[in-house]
Coordinates of C-alpha atoms in Angstrom, one line a residue:
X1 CA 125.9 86.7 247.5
X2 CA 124.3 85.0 244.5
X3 CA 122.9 86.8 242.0
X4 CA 120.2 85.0 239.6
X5 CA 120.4 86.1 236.2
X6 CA 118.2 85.3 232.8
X7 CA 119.7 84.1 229.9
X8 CA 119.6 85.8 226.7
X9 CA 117.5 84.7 223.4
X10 CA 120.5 86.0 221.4
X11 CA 124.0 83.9 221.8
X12 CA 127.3 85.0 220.3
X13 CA 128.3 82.3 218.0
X14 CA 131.4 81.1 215.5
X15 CA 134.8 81.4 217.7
X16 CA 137.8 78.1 218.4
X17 CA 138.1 75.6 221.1
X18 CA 136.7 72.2 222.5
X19 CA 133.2 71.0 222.2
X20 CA 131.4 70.8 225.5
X21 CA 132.6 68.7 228.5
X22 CA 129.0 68.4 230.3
X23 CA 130.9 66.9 233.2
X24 CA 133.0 69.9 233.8
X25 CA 129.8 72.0 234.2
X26 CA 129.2 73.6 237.4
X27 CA 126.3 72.4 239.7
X28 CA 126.9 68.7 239.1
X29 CA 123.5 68.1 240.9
X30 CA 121.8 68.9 237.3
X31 CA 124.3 66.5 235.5
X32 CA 121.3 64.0 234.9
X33 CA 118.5 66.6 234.3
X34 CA 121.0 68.0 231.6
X35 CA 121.7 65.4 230.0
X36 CA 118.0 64.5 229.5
X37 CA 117.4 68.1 228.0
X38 CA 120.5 67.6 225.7
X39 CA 119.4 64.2 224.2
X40 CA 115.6 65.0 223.7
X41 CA 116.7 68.6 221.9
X42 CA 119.4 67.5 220.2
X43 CA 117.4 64.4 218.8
X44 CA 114.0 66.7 218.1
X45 CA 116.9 68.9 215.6
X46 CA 118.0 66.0 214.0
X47 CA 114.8 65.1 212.3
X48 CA 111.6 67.3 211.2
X49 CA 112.9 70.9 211.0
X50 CA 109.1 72.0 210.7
X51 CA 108.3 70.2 214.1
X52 CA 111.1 71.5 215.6
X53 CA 110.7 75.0 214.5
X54 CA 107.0 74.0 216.2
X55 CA 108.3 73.1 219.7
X56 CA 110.6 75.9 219.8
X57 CA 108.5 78.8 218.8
X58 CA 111.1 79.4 215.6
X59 CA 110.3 81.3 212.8
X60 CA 111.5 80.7 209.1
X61 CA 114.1 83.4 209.8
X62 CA 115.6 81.6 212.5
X63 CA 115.8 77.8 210.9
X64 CA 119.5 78.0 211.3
X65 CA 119.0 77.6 214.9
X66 CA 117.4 74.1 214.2
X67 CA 120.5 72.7 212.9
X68 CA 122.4 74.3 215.3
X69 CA 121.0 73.0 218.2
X70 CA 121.4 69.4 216.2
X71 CA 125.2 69.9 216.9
X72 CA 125.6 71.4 220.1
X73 CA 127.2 67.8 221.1
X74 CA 130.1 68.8 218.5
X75 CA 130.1 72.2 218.6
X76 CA 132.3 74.7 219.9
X77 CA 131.9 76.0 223.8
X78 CA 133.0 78.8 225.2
X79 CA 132.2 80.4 228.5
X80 CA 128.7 81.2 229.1
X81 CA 129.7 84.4 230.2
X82 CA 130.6 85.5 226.5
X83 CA 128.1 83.1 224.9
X84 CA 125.2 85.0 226.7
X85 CA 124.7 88.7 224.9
X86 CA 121.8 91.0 224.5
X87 CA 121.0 94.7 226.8
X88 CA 121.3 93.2 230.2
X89 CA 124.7 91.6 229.4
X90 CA 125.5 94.4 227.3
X91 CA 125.4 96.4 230.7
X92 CA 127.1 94.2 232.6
X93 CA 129.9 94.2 230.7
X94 CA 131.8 91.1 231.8
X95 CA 134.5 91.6 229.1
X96 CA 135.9 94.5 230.9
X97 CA 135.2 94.4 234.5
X98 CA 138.5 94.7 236.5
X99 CA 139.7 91.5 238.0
X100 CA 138.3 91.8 241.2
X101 CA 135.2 92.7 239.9
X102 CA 135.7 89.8 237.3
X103 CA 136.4 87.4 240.3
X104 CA 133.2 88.4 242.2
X105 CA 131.4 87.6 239.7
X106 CA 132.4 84.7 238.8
X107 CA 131.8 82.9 242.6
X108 CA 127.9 85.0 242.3
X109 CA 126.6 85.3 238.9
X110 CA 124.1 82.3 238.1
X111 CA 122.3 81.8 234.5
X112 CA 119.0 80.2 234.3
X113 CA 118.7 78.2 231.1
X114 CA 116.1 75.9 229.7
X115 CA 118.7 73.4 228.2
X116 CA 121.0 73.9 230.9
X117 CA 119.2 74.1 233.9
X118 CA 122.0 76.8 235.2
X119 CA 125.7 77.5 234.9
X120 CA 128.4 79.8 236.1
X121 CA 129.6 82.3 233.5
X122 CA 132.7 80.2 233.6
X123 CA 131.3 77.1 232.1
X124 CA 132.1 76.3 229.1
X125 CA 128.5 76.0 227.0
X126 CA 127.8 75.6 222.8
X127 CA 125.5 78.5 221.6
X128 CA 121.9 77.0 221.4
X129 CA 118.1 78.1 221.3
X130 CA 116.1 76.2 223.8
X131 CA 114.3 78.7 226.1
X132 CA 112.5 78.0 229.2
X133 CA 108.9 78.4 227.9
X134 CA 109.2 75.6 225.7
X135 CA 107.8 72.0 225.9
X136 CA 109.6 69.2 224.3
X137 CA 107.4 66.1 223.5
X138 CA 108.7 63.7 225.9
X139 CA 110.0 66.2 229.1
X140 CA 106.9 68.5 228.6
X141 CA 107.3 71.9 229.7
X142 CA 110.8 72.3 230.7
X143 CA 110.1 75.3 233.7
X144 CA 108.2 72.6 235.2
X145 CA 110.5 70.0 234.3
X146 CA 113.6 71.6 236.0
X147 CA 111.5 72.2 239.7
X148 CA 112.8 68.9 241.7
X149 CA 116.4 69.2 240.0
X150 CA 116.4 72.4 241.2
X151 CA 115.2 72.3 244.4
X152 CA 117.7 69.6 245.0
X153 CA 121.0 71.8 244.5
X154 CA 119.9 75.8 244.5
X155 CA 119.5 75.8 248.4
X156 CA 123.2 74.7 248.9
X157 CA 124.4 76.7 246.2
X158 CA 122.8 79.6 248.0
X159 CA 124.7 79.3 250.7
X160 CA 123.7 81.8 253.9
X161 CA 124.3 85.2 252.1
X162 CA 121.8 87.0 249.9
X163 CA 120.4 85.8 246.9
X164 CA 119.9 88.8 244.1
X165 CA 117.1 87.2 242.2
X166 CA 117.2 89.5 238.7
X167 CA 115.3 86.4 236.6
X168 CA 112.6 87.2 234.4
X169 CA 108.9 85.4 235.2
X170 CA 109.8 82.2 233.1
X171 CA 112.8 81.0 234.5
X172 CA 112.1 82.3 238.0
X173 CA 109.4 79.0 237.3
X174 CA 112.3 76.6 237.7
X175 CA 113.0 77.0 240.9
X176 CA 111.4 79.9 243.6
X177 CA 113.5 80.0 246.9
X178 CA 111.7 78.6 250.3
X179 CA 111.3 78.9 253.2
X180 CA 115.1 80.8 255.2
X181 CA 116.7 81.3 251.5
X182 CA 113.3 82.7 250.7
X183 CA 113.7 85.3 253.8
X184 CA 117.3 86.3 252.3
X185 CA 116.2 86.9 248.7
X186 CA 115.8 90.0 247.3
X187 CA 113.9 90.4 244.1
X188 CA 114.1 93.7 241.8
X189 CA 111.7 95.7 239.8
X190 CA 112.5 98.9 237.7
X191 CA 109.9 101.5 237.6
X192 CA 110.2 104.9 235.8
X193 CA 109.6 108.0 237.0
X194 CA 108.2 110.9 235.1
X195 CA 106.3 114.5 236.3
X196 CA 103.3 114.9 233.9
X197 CA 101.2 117.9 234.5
X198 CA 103.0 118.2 237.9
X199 CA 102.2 114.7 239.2
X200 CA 104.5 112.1 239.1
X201 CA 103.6 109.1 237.5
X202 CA 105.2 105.3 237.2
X203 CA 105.7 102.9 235.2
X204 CA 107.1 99.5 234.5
X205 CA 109.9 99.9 232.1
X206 CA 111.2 96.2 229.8
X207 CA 113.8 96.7 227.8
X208 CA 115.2 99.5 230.0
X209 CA 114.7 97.0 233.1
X210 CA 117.1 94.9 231.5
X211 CA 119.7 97.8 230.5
X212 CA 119.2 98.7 234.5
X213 CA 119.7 95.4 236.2
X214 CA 122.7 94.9 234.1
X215 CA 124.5 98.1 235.6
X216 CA 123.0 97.3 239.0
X217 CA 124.8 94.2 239.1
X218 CA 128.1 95.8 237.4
X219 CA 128.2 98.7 240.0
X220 CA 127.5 96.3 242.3
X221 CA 130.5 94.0 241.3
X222 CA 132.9 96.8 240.9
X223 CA 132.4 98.8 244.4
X224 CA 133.2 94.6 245.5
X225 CA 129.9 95.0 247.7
X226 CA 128.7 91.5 249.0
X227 CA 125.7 92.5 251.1
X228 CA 124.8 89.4 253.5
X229 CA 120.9 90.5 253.4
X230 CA 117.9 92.2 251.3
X231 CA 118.4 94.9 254.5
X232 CA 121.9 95.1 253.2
X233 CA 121.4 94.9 249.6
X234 CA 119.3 98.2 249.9
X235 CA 121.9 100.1 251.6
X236 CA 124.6 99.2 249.3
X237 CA 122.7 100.3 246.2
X238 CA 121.9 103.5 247.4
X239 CA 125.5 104.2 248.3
X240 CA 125.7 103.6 244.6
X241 CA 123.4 106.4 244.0
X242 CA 120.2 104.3 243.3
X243 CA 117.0 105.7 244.2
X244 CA 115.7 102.4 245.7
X245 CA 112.1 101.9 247.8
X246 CA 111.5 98.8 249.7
X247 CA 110.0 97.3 253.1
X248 CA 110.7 94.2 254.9
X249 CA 107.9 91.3 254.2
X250 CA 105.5 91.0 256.6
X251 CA 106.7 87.2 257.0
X252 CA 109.8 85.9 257.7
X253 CA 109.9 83.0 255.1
X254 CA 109.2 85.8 252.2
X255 CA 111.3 88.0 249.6
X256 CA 112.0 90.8 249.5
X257 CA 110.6 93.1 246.6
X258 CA 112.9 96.2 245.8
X259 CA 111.5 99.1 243.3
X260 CA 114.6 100.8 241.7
X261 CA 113.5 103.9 240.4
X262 CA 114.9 105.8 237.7
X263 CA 114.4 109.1 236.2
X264 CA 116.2 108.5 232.6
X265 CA 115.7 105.3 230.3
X266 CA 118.2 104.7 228.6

């Protein structure tokens, strides 16, 4: 199983240790790509905070990120899995997962990243701001730019087991899954449930839809389920109490799309 997760727009920062090792990252296919990424952002922070603040979509409030993202090449890493925070981290709860549960999830959790392309939530990465909507001056827009790097390394990384795709819009961009991984991925969408008037009515929840992928993915870890196929992924979250609604695709060489549905937000 490999689960495909977003990053996070906040990063947990300060803390001791080495500066990155870019060659110790996983996914060694992206080595080059990353270190394209790396030099143009790192440069663009170096010089005209207003233009970077431009390119980067940064606010007054968050100039600090500028310089920041100027040292990344100095500063310290830690593992992604603690450098990425926010409510669908929050959820998953990495921290404390039992060690089974922690070594599952390190062989299946996957984070998209505009600077890094992705990485394990064992690589050891700086905090930085660089998300995948942005376009740097020389690279252009980086979910376009990361398509061919991608494509090169995702399929083998996929192996022949499922592949939980839990990515928001803009970094599912980077790189969709074709063709037999395509048939074996399995993409989620959180819908709440409420009876108005005596008629039940849906909707499309965001910040909640993070909060519920997180725990989907924790439960999912902890039980040690590793379901082989969308078919399979459906039965093991329903063992887990989910109220989950899906159908096969009517083609073989398409996902899956599974509607969790939930009756509390929280």
């Amino acid at each position: 199983m490999l689960v495909l997760l977003p990053p996070s727009e906040g990063k947990a920062a300060g803390g001791s240790g080495a500066p990155l090792e870019p060659e110790t990252l996983s996914l060694p296919g992206l080595a080059e790509a990353r270190a394209a990424v790396l030099a143009e952002l790192v440069e663009l922070c170096a010089g005209d905070e207003l233009k970077a603040r431009e390119v980067l979509g940064l606010s007054e409030g968050l100039r600090g990120e500028v310089a920041k993202n100027a040292g990344l090449r100095t500063a310290v890493a830690r593992p992604a899995g603690e450098i990425y925070t926010g409510v669908l981290y929050d959820a998953l709860g990495l921290a404390d997962l039992p060690a089974g549960a922690r070594a599952l999830a390190e062989r299946s959790l996957v984070v998209f990243s505009g600077l890094w392309g992705a990485v394990r939530v064992t690589d050891r990465i700086p905090s930085y701001r660089c998300s995948m909507g942005v376009k740097l001056p020389a690279l252009g827009a980086l979910g376009a730019y990361w398509r061919e790097p991608m494509a090169a390394v995702m399929p083998a990384a996929a192996g022949d087991g499922l592949v939980l795709d839990l990515r928001s819009s803009a970094y599912g961009s980077a790189w969709k899954p074709k063709g037999e991984v395509a048939g074996r991925t399995a993409t989620v969408r959180v819908l709440h449930a409420q009876v108005v008037d005596g008629v039940e009515k849906r909707s499309v929840v965001s910040h909640f839809n993070k909060a519920t992928k997180g725990r989907l993915v924790r439960d999912l870890l902890v039980a040690g389920a590793v379901p082989s196929s969308p078919a399979d992924l459906v039965t093991a979250l329903r063992d887990l109490g989910y109220v989950v609604e899906a159908e096969a695709p009517a083609k073989p060489a398409k996902a899956w799309a599974l509607d969790v549905v939930v009756a509390q937000i929280h």
